[in-house]
N, CA and C of each residue as an Amber inpcrd file, in Angstrom:
protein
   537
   6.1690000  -8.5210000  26.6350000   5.4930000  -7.6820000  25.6620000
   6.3380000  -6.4300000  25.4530000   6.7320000  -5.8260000  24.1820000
   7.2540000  -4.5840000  23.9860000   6.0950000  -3.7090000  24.2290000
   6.5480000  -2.6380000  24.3970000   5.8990000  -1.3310000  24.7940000
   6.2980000  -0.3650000  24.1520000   5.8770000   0.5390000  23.2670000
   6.0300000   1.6370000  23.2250000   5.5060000   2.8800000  23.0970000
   5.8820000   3.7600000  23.6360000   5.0410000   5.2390000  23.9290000
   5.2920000   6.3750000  22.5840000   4.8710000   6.5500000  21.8440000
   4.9810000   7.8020000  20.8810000   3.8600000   8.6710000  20.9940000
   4.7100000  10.2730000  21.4430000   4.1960000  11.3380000  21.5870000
   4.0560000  12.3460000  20.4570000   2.7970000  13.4170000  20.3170000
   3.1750000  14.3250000  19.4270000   2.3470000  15.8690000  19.5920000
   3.3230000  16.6220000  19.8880000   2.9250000  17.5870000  20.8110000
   2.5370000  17.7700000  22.2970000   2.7630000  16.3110000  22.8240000
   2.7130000  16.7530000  23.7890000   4.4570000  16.1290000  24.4700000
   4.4340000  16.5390000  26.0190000   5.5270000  16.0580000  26.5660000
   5.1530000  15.3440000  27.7460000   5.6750000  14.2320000  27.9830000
   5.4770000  13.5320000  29.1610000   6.5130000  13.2000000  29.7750000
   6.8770000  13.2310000  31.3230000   7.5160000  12.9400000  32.3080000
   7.7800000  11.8600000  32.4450000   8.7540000  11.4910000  33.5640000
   8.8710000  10.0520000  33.9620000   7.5640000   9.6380000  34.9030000
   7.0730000  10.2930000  35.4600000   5.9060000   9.9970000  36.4050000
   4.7030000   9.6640000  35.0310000   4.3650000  10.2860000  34.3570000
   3.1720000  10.1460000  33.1860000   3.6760000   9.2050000  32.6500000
   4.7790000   8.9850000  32.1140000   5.0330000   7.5670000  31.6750000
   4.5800000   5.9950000  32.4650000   5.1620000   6.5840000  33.7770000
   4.7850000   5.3920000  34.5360000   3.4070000   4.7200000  34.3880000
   2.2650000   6.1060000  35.1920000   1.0860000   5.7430000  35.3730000
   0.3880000   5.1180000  34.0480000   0.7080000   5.8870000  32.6960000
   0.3970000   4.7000000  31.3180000   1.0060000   3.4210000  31.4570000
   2.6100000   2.9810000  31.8100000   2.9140000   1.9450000  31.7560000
   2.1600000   1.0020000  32.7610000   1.7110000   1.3560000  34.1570000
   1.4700000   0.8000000  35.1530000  -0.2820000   0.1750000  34.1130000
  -1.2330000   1.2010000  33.6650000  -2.6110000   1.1780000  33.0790000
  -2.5580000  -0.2950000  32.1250000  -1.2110000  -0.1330000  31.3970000
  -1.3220000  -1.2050000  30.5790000  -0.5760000  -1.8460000  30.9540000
  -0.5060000  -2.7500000  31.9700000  -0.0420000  -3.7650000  32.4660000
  -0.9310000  -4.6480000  32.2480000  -2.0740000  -4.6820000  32.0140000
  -3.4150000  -5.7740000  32.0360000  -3.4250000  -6.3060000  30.9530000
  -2.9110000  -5.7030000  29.9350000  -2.5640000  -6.2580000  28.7400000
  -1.4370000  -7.1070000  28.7750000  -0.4580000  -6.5760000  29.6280000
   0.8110000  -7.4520000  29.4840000   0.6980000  -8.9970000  29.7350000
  -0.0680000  -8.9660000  31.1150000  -0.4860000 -10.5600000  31.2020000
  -1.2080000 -11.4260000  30.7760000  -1.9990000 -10.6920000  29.6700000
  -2.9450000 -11.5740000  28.6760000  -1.9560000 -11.9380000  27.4570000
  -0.7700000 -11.0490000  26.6450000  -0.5120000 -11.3160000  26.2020000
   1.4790000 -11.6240000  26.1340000   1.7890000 -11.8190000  27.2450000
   3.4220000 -12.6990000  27.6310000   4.1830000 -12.1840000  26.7360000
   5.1350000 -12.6010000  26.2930000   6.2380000 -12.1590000  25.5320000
   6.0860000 -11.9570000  23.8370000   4.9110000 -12.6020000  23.4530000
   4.5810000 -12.4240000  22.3050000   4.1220000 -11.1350000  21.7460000
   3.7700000 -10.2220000  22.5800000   3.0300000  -8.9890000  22.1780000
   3.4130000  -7.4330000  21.8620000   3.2020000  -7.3770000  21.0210000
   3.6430000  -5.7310000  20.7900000   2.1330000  -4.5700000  21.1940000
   2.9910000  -3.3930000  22.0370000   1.7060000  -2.6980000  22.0470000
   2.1080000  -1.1980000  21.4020000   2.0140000  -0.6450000  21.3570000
   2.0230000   1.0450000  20.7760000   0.6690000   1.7930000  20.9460000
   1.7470000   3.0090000  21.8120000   0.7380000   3.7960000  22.5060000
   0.9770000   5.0450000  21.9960000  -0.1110000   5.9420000  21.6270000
   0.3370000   7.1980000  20.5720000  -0.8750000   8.3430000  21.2390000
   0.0500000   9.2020000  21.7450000  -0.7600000  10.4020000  22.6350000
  -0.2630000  11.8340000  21.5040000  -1.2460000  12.0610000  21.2280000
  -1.5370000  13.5600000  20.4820000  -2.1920000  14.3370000  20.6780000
  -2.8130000  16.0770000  20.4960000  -3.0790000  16.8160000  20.8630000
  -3.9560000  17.3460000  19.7220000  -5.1760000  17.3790000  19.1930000
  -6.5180000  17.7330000  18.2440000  -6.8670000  18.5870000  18.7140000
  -6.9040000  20.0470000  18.3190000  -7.9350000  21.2520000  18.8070000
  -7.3880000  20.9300000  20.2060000  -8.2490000  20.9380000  20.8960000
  -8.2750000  21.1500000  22.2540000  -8.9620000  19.7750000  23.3740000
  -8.6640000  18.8610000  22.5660000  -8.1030000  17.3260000  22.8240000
  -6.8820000  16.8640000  23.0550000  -6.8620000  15.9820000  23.8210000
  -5.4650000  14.4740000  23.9190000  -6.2290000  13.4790000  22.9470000
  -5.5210000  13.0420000  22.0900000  -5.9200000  11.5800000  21.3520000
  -5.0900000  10.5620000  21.8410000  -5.8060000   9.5730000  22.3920000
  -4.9710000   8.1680000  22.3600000  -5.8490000   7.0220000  21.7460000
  -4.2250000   6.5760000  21.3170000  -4.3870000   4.6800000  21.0150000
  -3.7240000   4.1870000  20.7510000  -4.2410000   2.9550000  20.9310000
  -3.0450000   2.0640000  21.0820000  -3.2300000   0.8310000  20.2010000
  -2.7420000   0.4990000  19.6740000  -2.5750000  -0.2090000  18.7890000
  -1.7640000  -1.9050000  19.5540000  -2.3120000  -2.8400000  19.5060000
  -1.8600000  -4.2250000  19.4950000  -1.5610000  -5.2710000  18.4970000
  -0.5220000  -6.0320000  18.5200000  -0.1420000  -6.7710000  17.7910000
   0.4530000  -8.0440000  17.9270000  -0.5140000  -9.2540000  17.9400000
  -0.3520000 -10.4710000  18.5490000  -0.1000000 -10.9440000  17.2560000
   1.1790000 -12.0970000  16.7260000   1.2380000 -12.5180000  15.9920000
   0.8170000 -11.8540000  14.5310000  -0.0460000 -12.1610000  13.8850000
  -0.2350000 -11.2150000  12.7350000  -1.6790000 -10.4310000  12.8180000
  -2.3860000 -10.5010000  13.9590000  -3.1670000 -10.1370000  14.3070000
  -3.3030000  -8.4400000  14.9500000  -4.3890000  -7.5570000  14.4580000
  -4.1030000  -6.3390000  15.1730000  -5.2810000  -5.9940000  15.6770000
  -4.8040000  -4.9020000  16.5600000  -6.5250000  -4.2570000  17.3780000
  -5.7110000  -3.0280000  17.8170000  -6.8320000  -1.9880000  17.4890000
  -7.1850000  -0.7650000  17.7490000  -7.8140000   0.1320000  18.2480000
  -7.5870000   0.9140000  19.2320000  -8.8380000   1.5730000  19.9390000
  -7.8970000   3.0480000  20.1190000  -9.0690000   4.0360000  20.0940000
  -8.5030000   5.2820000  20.6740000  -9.6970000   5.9780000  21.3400000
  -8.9110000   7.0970000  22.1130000  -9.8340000   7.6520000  23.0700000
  -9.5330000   8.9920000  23.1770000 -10.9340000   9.4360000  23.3500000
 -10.4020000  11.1500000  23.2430000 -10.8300000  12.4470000  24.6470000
  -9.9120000  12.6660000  24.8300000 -10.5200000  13.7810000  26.3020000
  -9.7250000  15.0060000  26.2100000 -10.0760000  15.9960000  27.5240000
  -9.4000000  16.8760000  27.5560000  -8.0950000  16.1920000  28.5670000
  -8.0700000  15.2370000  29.3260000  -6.9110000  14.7670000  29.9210000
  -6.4840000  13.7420000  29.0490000  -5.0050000  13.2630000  29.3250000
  -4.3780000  12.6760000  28.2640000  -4.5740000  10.9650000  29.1220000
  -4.6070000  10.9490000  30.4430000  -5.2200000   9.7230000  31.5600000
  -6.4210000   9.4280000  30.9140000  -7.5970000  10.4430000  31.0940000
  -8.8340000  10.1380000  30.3740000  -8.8250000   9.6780000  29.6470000
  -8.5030000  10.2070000  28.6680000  -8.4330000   9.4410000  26.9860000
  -7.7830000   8.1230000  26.6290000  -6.3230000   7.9610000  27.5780000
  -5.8380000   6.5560000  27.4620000  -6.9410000   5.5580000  28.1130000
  -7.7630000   6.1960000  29.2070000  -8.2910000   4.7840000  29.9390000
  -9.7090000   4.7480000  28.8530000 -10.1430000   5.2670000  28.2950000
 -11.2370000   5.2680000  27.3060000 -10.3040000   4.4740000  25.9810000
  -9.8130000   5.0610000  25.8210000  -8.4780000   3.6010000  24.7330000
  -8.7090000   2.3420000  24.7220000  -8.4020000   2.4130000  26.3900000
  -8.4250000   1.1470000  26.8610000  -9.5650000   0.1000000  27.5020000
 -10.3460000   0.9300000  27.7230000 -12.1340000   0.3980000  27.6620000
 -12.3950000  -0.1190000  25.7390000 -11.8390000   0.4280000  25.1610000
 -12.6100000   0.2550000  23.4720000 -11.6210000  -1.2430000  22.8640000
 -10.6760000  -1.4340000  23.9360000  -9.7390000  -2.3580000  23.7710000
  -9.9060000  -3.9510000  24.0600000 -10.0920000  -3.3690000  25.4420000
 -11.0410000  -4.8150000  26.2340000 -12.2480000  -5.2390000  25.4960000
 -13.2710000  -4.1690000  24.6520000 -14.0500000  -4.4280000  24.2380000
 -13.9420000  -5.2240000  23.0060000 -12.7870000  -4.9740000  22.5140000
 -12.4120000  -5.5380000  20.9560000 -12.1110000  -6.5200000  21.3950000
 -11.3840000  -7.0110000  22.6240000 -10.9300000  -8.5050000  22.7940000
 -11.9350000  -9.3950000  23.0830000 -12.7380000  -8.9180000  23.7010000
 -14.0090000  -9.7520000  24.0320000 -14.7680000 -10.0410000  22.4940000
 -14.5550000  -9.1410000  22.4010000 -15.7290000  -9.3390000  20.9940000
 -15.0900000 -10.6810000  19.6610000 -13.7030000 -10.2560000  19.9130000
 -12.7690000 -11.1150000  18.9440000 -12.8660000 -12.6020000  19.9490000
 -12.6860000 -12.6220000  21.0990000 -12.6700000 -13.8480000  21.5140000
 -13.9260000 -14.7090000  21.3750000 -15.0150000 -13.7680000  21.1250000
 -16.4550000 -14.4570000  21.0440000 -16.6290000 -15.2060000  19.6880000
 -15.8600000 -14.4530000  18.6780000 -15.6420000 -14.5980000  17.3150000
 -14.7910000 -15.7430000  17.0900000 -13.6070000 -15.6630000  17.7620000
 -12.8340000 -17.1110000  17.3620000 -13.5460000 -18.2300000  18.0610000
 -14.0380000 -17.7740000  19.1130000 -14.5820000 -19.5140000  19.2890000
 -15.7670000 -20.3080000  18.7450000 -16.2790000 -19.4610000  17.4230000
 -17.1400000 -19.5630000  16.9150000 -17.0430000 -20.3210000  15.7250000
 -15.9000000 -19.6460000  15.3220000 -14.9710000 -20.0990000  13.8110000
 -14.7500000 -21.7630000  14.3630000 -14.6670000 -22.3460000  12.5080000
 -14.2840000 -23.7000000  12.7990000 -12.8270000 -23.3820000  12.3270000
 -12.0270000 -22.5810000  11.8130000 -10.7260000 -22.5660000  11.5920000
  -9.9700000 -22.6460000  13.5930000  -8.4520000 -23.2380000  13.2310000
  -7.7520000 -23.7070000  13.9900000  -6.9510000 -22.1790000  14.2280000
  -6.7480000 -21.3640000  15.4170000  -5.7070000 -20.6740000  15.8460000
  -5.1860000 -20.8990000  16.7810000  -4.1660000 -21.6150000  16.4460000
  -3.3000000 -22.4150000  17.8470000  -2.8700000 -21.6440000  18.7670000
  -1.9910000 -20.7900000  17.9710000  -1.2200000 -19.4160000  18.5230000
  -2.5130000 -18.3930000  19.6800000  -3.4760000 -18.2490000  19.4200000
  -4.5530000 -17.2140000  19.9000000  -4.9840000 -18.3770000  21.2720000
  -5.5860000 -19.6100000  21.0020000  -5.8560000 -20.2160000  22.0300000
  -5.3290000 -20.0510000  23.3720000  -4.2910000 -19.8850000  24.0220000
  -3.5930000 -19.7460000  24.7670000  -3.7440000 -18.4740000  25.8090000
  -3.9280000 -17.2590000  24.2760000  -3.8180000 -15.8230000  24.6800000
  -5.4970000 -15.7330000  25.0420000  -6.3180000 -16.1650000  24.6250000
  -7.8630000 -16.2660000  24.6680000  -8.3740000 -17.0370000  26.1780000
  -7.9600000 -17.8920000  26.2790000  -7.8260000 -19.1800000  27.6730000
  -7.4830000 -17.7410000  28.8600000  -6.3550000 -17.3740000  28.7740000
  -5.8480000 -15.9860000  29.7350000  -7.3380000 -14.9720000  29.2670000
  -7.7350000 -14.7830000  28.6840000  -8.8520000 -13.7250000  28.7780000
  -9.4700000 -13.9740000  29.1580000 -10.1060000 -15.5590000  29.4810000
 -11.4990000 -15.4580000  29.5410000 -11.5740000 -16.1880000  31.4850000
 -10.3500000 -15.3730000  31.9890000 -10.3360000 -15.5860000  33.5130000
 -10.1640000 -14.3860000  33.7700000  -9.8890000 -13.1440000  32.6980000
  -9.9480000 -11.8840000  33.4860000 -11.0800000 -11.3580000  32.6040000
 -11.6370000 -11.9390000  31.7420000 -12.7060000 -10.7040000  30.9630000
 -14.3370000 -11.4600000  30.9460000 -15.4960000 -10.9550000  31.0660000
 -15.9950000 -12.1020000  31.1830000 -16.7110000 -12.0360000  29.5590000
 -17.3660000 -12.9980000  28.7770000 -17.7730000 -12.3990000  27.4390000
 -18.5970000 -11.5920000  27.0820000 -18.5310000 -11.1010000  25.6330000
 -19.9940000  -9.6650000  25.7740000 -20.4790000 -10.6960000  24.3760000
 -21.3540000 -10.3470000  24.3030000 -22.5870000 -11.5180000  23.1880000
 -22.9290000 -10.3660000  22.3810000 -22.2470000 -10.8280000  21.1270000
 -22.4880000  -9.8230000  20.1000000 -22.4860000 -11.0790000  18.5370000
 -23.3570000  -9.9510000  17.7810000 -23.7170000 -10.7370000  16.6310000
 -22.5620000 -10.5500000  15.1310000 -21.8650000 -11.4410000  15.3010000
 -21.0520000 -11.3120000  13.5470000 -21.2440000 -10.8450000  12.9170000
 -20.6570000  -9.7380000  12.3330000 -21.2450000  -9.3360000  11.0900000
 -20.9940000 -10.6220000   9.9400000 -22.5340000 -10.4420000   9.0690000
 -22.4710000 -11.1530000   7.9080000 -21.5650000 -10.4870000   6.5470000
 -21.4450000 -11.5020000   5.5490000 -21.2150000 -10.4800000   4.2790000
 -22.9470000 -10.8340000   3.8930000 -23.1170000  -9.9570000   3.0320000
 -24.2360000  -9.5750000   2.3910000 -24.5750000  -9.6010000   0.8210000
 -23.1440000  -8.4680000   1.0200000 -23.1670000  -8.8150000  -0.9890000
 -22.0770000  -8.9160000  -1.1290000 -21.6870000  -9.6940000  -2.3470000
 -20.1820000  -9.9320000  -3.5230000 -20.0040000  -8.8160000  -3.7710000
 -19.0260000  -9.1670000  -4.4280000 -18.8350000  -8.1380000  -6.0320000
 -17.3360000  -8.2620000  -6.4170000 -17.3800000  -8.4500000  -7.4740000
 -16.2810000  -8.6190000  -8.2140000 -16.0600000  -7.7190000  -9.7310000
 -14.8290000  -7.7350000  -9.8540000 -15.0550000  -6.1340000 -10.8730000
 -13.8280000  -6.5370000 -11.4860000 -13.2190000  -6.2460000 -12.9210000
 -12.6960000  -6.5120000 -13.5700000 -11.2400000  -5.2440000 -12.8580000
 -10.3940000  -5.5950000 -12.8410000  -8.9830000  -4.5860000 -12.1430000
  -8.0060000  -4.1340000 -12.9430000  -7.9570000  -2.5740000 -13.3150000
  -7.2480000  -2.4880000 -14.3070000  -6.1320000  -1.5260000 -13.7520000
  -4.9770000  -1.4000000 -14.5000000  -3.2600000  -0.4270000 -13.7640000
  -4.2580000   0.8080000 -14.7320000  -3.7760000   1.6170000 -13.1240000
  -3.6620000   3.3020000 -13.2840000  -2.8190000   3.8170000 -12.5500000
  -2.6570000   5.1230000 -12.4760000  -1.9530000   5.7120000 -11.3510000
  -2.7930000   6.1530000 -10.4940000  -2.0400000   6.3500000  -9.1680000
  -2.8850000   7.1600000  -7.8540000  -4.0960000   8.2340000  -8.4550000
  -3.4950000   9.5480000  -9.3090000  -4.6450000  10.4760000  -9.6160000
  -5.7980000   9.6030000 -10.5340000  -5.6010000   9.2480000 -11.0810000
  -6.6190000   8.6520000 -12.2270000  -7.8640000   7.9960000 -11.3250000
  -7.0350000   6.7400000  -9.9920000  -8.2260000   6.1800000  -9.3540000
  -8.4920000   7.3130000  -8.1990000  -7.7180000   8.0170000  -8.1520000
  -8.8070000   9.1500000  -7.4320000 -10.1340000   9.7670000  -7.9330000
  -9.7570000  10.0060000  -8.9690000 -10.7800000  10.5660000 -10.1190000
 -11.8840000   9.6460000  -9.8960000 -11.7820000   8.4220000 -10.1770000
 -12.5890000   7.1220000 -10.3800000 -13.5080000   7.4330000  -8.7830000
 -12.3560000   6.7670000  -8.1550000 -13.3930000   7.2670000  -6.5570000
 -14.5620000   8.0200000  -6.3800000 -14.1520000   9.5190000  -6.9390000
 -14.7130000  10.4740000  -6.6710000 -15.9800000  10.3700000  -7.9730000
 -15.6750000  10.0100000  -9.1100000 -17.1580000   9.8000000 -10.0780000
 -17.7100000   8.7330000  -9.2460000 -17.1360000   8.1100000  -9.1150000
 -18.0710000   6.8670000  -8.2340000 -18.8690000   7.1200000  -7.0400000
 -18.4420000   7.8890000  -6.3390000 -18.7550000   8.3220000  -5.0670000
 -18.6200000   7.4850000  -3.8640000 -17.4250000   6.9770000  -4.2710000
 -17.4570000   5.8450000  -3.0880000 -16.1840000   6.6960000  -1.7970000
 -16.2490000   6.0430000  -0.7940000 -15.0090000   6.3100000   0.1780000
 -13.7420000   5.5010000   0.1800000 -13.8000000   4.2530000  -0.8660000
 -12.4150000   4.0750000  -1.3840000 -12.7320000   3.4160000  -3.0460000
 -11.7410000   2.7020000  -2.8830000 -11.3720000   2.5080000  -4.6880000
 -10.0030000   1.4480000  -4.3240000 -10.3640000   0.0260000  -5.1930000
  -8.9510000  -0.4210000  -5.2280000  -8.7270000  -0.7400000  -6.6150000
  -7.5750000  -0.4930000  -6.5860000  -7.0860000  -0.2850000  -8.0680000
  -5.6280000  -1.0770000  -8.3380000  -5.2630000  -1.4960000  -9.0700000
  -3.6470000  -1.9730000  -9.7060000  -2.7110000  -0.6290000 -10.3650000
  -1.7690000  -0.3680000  -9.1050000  -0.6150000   0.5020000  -9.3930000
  -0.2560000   0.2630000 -10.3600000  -0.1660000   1.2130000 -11.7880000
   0.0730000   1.3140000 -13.0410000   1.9170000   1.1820000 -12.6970000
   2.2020000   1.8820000 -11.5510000   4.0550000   2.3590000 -11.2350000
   4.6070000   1.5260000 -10.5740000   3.9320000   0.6440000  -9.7220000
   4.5550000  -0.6560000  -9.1790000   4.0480000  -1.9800000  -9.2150000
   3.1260000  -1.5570000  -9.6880000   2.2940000  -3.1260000 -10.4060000
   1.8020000  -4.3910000  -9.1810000   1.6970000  -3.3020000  -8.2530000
   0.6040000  -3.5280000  -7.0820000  -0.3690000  -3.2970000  -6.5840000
  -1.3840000  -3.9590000  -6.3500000  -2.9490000  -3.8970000  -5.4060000
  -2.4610000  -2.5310000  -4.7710000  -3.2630000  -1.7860000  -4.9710000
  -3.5500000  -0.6870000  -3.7520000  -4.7910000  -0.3460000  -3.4490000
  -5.3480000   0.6630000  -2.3240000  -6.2760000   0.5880000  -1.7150000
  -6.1020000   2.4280000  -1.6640000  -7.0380000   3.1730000  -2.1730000
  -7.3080000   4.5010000  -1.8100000  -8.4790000   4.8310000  -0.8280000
  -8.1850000   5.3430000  -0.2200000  -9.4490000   5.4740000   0.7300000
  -9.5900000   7.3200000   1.7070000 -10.8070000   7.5330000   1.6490000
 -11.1590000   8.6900000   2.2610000 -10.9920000   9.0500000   3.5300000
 -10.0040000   9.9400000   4.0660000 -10.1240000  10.0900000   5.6590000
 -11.2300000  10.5330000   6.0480000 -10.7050000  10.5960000   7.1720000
 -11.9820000  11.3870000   8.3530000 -11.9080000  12.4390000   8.2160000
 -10.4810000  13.0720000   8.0440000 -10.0900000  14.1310000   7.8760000
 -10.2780000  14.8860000   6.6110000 -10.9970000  14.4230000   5.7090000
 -11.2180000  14.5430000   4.4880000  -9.7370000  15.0230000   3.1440000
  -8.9570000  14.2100000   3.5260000  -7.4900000  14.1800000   2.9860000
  -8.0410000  12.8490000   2.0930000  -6.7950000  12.0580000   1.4390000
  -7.1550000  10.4910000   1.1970000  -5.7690000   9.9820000   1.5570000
  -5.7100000   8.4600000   1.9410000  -4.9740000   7.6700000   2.0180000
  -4.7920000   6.9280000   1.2940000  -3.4980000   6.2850000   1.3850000
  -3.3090000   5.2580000   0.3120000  -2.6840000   3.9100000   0.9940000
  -3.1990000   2.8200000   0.9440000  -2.4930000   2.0260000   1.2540000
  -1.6710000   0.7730000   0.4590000  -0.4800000   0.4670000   0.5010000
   0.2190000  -0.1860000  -0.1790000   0.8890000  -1.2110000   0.4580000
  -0.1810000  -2.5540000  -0.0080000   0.1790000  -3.9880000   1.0000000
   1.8680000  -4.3800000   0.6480000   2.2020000  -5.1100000   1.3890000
   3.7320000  -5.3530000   1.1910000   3.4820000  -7.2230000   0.5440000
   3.7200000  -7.8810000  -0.5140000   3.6510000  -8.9430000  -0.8430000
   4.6780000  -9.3380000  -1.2750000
């Protein structure tokens, strides 16, 4: 599994490195050589933020954790992590689709994790909407009459699907799939 640590604002040692590398070792053996992890420690007000981000095949999972120690917050990361795997493993074995690739990595979980019984979310409602090219400001505009927390729209400038969406932070994002 690759590993990697990205910091921002803060500084970590060879010893702080370790004890994260040593934490996520539990991951390493669920997921063998196939796995990418990324670990991202930052500093909010008067917080450590962590998370870590996984990436099995084309598959991702996310968790972060927040404390006044930067240990704290990774092992709360990593509690919201285990939790996502369980929950996803409950989910694929539910599905009648085939994931060959996951079987393997799932089989290894379910001798170190035991399952948590949770209910799928359903879809509920459709909706389908006619998609027309604008630029970024225009479907901002749109967003915001709408009152929604995103908006997807057809890039008038690259003549791609994009996705605007509202932070937490109350900024907006934009996301731009790669096809």
């Amino acid at each position: 599994m690759i590993r990697n640590i990205v910091t921002r604002d803060i500084s970590l040692n060879d010893k702080m490195k370790e004890k994260i590398m040593r934490k996520s070792d539990k991951f390493e053996r669920w997921l063998g050589d196939d796995g990418r992890m990324e670990i991202k420690l930052e500093t909010e007000a008067n917080e450590v933020l962590a998370e870590i981000t996984l990436q099995i095949h084309r598959h991702y999972y996310r968790s972060e954790g927040r404390d006044a120690d930067y240990l704290t917050a990774f092992d709360r990361a990593t509690e919201g992590m285990e939790r996502q795997i369980r929950k996803h493993k409950t989910q694929m074995k539910r599905r009648k689709k085939d994931f060959d690739y996951l079987k393997e990595f799932f089989a290894d979980v379910a001798n170190d994790v035991e399952e948590e019984e949770s209910t799928e979310p359903q879809i509920k409602k459709r909706k389908s909407f006619a998609i027309r090219a604008m630029d970024v400001e225009e479907a901002t505009l749109q967003m915001n009459l709408l009152g929604h927390e995103f908006f997807l729209f057809l890039n008038g400038n690259t003549g791609k699907v994009n996705l605007l969406y509202k932070r937490r932070d109350g900024d907006l994002g934009l996301i731009e799939p790669e096809y």
